[in-house]
PDB file of C-alpha atoms in Angstrom:
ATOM      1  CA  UNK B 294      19.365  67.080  28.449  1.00 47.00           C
ATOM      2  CA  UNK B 295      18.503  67.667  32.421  1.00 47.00           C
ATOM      3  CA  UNK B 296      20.444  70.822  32.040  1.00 53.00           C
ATOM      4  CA  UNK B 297      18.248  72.133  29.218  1.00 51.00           C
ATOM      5  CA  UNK B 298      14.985  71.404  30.987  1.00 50.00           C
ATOM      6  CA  UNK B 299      16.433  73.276  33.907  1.00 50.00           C
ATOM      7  CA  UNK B 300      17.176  76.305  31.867  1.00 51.00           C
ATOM      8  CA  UNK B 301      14.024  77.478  31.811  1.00 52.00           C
ATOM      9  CA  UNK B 302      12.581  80.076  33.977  1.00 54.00           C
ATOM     10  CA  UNK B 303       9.727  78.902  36.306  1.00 53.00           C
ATOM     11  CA  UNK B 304       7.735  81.895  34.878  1.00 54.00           C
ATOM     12  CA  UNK B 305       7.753  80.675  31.133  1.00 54.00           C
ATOM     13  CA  UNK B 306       6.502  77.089  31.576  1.00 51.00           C
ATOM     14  CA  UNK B 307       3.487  78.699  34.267  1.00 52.00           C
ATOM     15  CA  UNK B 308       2.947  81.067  31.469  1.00 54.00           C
ATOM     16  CA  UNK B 309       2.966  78.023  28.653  1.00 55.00           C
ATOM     17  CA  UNK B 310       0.471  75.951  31.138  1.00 66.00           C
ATOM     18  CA  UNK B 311      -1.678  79.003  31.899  1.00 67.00           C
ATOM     19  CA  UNK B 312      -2.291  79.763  27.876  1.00 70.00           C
ATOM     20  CA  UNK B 313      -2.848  76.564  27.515  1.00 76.00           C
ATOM     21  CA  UNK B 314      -5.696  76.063  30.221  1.00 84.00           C
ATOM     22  CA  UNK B 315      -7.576  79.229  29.414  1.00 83.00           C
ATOM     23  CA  UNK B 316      -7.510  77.929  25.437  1.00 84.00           C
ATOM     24  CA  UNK B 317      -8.637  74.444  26.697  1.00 87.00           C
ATOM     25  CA  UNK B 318     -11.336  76.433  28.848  1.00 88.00           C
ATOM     26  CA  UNK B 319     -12.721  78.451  25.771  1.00 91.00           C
ATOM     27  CA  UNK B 320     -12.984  75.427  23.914  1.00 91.00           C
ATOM     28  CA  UNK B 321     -14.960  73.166  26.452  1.00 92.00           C
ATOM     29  CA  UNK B 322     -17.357  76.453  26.531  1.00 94.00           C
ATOM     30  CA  UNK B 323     -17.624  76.631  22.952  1.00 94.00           C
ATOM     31  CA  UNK B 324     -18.369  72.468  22.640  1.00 94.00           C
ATOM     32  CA  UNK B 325     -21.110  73.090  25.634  1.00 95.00           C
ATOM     33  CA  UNK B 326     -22.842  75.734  23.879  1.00 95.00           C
ATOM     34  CA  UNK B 327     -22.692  74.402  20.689  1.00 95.00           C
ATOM     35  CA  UNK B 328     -23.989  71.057  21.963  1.00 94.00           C
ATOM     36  CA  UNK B 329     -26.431  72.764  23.218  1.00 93.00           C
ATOM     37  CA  UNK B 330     -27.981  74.461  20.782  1.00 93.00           C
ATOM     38  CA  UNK B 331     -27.679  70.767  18.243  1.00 93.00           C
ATOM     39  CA  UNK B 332     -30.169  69.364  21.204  1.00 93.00           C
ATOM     40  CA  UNK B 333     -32.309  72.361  21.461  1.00 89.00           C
ATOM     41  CA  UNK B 334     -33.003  72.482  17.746  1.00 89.00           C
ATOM     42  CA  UNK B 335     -33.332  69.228  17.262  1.00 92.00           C
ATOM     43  CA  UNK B 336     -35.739  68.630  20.222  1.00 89.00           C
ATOM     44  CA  UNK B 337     -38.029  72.126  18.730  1.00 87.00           C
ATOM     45  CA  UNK B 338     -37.992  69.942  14.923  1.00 89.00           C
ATOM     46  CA  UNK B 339     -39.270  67.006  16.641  1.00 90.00           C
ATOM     47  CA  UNK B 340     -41.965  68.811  18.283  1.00 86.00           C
ATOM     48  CA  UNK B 341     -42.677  70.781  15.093  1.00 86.00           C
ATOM     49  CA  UNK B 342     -43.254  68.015  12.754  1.00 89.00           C
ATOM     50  CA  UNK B 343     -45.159  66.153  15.771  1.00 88.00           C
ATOM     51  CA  UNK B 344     -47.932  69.182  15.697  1.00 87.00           C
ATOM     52  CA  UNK B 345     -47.514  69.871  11.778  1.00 90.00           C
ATOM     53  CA  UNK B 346     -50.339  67.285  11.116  1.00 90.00           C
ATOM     54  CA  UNK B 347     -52.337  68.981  13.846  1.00 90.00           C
ATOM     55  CA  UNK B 348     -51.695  72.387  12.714  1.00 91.00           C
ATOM     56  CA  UNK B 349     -53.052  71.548   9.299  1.00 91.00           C
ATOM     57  CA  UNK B 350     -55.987  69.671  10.519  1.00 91.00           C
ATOM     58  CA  UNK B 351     -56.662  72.923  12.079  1.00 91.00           C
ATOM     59  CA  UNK B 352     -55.920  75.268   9.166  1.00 92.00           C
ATOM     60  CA  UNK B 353     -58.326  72.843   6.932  1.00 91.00           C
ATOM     61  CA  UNK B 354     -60.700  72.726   9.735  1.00 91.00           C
ATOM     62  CA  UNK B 355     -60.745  77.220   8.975  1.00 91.00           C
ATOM     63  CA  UNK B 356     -61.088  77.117   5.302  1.00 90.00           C
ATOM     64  CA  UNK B 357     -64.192  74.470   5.723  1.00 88.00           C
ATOM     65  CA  UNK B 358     -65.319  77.150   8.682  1.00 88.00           C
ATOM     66  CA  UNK B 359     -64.834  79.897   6.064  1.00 87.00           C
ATOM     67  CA  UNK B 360     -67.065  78.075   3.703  1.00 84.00           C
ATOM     68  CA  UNK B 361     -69.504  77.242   5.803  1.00 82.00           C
ATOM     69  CA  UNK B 362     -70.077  80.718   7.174  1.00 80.00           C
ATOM     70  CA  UNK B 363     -71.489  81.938   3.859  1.00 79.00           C
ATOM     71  CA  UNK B 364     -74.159  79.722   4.373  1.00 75.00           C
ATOM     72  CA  UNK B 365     -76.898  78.486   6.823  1.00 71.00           C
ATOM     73  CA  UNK B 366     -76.691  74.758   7.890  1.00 72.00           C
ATOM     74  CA  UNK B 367     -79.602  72.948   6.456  1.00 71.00           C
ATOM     75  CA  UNK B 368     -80.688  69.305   7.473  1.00 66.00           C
ATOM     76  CA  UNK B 369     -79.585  67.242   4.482  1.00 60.00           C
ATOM     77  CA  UNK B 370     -77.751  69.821   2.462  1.00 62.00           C
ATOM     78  CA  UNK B 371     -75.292  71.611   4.630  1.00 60.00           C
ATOM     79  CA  UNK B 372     -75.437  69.895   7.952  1.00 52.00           C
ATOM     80  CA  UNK B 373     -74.155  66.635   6.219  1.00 55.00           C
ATOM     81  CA  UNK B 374     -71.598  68.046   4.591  1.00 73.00           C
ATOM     82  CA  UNK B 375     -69.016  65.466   3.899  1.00 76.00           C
ATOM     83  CA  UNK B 376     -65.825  67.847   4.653  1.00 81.00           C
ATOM     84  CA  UNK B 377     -67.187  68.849   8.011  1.00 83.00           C
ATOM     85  CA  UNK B 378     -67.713  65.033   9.263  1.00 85.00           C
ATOM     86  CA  UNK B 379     -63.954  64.683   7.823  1.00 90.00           C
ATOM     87  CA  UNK B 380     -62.604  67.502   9.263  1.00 89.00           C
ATOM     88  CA  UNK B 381     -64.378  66.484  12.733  1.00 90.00           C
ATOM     89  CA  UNK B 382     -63.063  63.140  12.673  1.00 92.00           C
ATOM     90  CA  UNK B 383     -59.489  64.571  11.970  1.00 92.00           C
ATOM     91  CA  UNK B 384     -59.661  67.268  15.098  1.00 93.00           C
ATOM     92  CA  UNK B 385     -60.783  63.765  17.259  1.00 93.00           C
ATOM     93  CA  UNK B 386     -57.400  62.135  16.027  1.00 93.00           C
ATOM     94  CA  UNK B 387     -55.534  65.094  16.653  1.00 92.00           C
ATOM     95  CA  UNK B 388     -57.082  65.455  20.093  1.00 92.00           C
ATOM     96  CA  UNK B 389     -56.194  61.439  20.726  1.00 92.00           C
ATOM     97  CA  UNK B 390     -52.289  62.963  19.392  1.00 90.00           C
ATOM     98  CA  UNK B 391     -52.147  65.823  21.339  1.00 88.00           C
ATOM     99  CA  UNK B 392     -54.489  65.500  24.604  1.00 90.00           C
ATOM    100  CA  UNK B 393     -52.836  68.527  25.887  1.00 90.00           C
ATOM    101  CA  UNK B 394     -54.346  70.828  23.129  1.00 90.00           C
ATOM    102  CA  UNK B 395     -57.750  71.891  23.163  1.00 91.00           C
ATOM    103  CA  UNK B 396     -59.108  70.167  19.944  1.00 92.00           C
ATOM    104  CA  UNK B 397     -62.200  68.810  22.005  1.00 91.00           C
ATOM    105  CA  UNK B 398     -63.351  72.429  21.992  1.00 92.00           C
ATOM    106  CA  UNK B 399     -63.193  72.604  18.550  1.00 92.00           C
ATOM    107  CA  UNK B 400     -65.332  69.606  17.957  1.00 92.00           C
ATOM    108  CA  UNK B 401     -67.980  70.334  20.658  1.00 92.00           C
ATOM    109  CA  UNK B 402     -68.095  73.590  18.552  1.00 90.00           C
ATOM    110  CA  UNK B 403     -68.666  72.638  15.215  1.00 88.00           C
ATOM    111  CA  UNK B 404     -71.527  69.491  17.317  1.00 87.00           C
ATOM    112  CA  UNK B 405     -73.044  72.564  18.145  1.00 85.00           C
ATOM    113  CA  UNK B 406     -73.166  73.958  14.886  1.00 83.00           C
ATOM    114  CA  UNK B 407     -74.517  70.494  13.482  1.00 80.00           C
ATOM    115  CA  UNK B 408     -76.649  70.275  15.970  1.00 79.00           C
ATOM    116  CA  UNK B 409     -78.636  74.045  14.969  1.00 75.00           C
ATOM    117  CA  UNK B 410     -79.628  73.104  11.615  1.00 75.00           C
ATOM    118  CA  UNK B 411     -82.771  74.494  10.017  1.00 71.00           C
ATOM    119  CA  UNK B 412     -85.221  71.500   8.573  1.00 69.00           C
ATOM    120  CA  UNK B 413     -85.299  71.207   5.050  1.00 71.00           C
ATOM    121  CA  UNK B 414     -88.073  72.762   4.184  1.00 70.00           C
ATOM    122  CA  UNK B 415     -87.542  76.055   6.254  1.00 64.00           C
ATOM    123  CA  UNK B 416     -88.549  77.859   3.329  1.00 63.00           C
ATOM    124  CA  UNK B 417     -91.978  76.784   2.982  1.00 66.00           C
ATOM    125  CA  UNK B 418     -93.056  76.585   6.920  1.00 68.00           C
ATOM    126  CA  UNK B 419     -91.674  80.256   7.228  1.00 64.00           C
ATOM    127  CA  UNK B 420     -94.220  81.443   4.376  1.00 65.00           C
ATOM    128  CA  UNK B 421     -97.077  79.355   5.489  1.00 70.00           C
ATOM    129  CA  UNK B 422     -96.812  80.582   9.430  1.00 71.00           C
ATOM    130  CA  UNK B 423     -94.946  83.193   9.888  1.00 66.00           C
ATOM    131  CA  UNK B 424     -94.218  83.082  13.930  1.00 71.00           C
ATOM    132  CA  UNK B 425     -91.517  80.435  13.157  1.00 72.00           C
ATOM    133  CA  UNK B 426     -89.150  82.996  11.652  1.00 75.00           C
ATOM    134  CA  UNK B 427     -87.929  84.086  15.149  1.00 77.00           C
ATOM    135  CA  UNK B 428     -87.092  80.399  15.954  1.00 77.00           C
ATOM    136  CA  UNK B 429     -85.245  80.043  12.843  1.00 76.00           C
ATOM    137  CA  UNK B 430     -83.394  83.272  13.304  1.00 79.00           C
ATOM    138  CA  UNK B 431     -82.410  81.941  16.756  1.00 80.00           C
ATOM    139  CA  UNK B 432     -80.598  78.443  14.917  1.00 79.00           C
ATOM    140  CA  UNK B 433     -79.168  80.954  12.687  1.00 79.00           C
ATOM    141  CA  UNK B 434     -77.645  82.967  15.262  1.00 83.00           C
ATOM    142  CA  UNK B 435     -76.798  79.852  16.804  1.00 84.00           C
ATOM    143  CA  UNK B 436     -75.000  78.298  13.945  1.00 84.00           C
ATOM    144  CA  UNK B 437     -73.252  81.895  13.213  1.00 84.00           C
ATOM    145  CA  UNK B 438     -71.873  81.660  17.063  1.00 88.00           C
ATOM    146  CA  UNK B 439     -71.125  78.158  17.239  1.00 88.00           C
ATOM    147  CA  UNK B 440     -68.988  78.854  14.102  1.00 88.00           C
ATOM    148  CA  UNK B 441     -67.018  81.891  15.769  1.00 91.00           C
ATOM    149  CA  UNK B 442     -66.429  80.008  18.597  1.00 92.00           C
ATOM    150  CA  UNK B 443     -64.641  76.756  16.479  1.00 92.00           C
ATOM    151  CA  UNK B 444     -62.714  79.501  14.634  1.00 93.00           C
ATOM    152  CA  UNK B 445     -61.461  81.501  17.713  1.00 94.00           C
ATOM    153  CA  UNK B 446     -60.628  78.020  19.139  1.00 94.00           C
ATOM    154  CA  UNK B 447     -58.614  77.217  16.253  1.00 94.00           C
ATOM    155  CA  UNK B 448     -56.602  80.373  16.337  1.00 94.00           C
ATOM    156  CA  UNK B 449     -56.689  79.429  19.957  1.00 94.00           C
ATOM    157  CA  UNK B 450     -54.667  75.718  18.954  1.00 93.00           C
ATOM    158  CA  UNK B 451     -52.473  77.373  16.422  1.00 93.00           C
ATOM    159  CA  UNK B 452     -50.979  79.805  18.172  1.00 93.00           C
ATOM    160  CA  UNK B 453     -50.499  77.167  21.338  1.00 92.00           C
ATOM    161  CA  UNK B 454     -48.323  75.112  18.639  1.00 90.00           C
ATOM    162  CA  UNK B 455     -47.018  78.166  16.881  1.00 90.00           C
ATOM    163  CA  UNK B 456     -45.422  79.056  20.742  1.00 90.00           C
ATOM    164  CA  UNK B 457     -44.259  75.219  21.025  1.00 85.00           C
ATOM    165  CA  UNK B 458     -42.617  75.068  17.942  1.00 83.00           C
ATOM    166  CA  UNK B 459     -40.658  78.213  18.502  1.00 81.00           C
ATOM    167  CA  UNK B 460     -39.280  78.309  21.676  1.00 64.00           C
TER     168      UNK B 460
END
């Protein structure tokens, strides 16, 4: 047997171990980068379905937006509406989730647009004396502005956890 293991050249058994490293070397790459890539996507999923309740308080918190720019807020009818005190108390939570997003804009935004309401009977004062009108165009105007300002802070948050989510 010792004479068989000396019959081979020193140049095929460095070629044998050679092969055989740069194989091994290729296949610690390949386990790194696939290991890495497992980690990354599973750490992006975990953030993604962290924010998904956010991002949907947000997209509800829009359609109400949407609604409520067809109108003017009234005290009693629109001001009170039950979906906006919901939706505000759903942007708090997701501001208590995600402190880093800027949900408290949001919600100072749509207090300001609670906060501009016309009085119920709006109607009647404005035909009765008619120097109020330029007051009540001004909470108009108001409400209209506090209203773009929620909605370009929630495109603001979704696009924040949009970028999050995808890198």
């Amino acid at each position: 047997m010792l004479p068989l293991a000396s019959s081979r050249s020193p140049s095929d058994a460095g070629a044998f171990s050679t092969s055989w490293t740069w194989g091994a070397l290729i296949a610690l790459a390949a386990l790194i980068v696939s290991t890495w890539l497992v980690v990354n996507y599973r750490r992006r999923d975990r953030t993604a379905q962290w924010h998904q309740p956010d991002y949907d308080t947000a997209r509800d918190a829009l359609l109400v937006l949407n609604r409520l720019a067809l109108t003017t807020a009234v005290n009693g009818v629109t001001a009170e509406l039950r979906e906006l005190i919901d939706v505000v108390s759903r942007l708090r939570i997701a501001e208590r989730r995600s402190p880093d997003l800027p949900f408290g804009v949001i919600v100072a935004q749509l207090e300001g647009y609670r906060a501009n309401v016309l009085p119920r009977d709006h109607a009647s004062r404005l035909t009765s004396d008619a120097s109020l009108l330029n007051d009540q165009l001004a909470l108009a105007r108001r409400q209209g502005i506090q209203l773009e300002a929620a909605r370009i802070a929630i495109i603001h948050v979704q696009r924040k956890i949009e970028k999050r989510t995808r890198n």
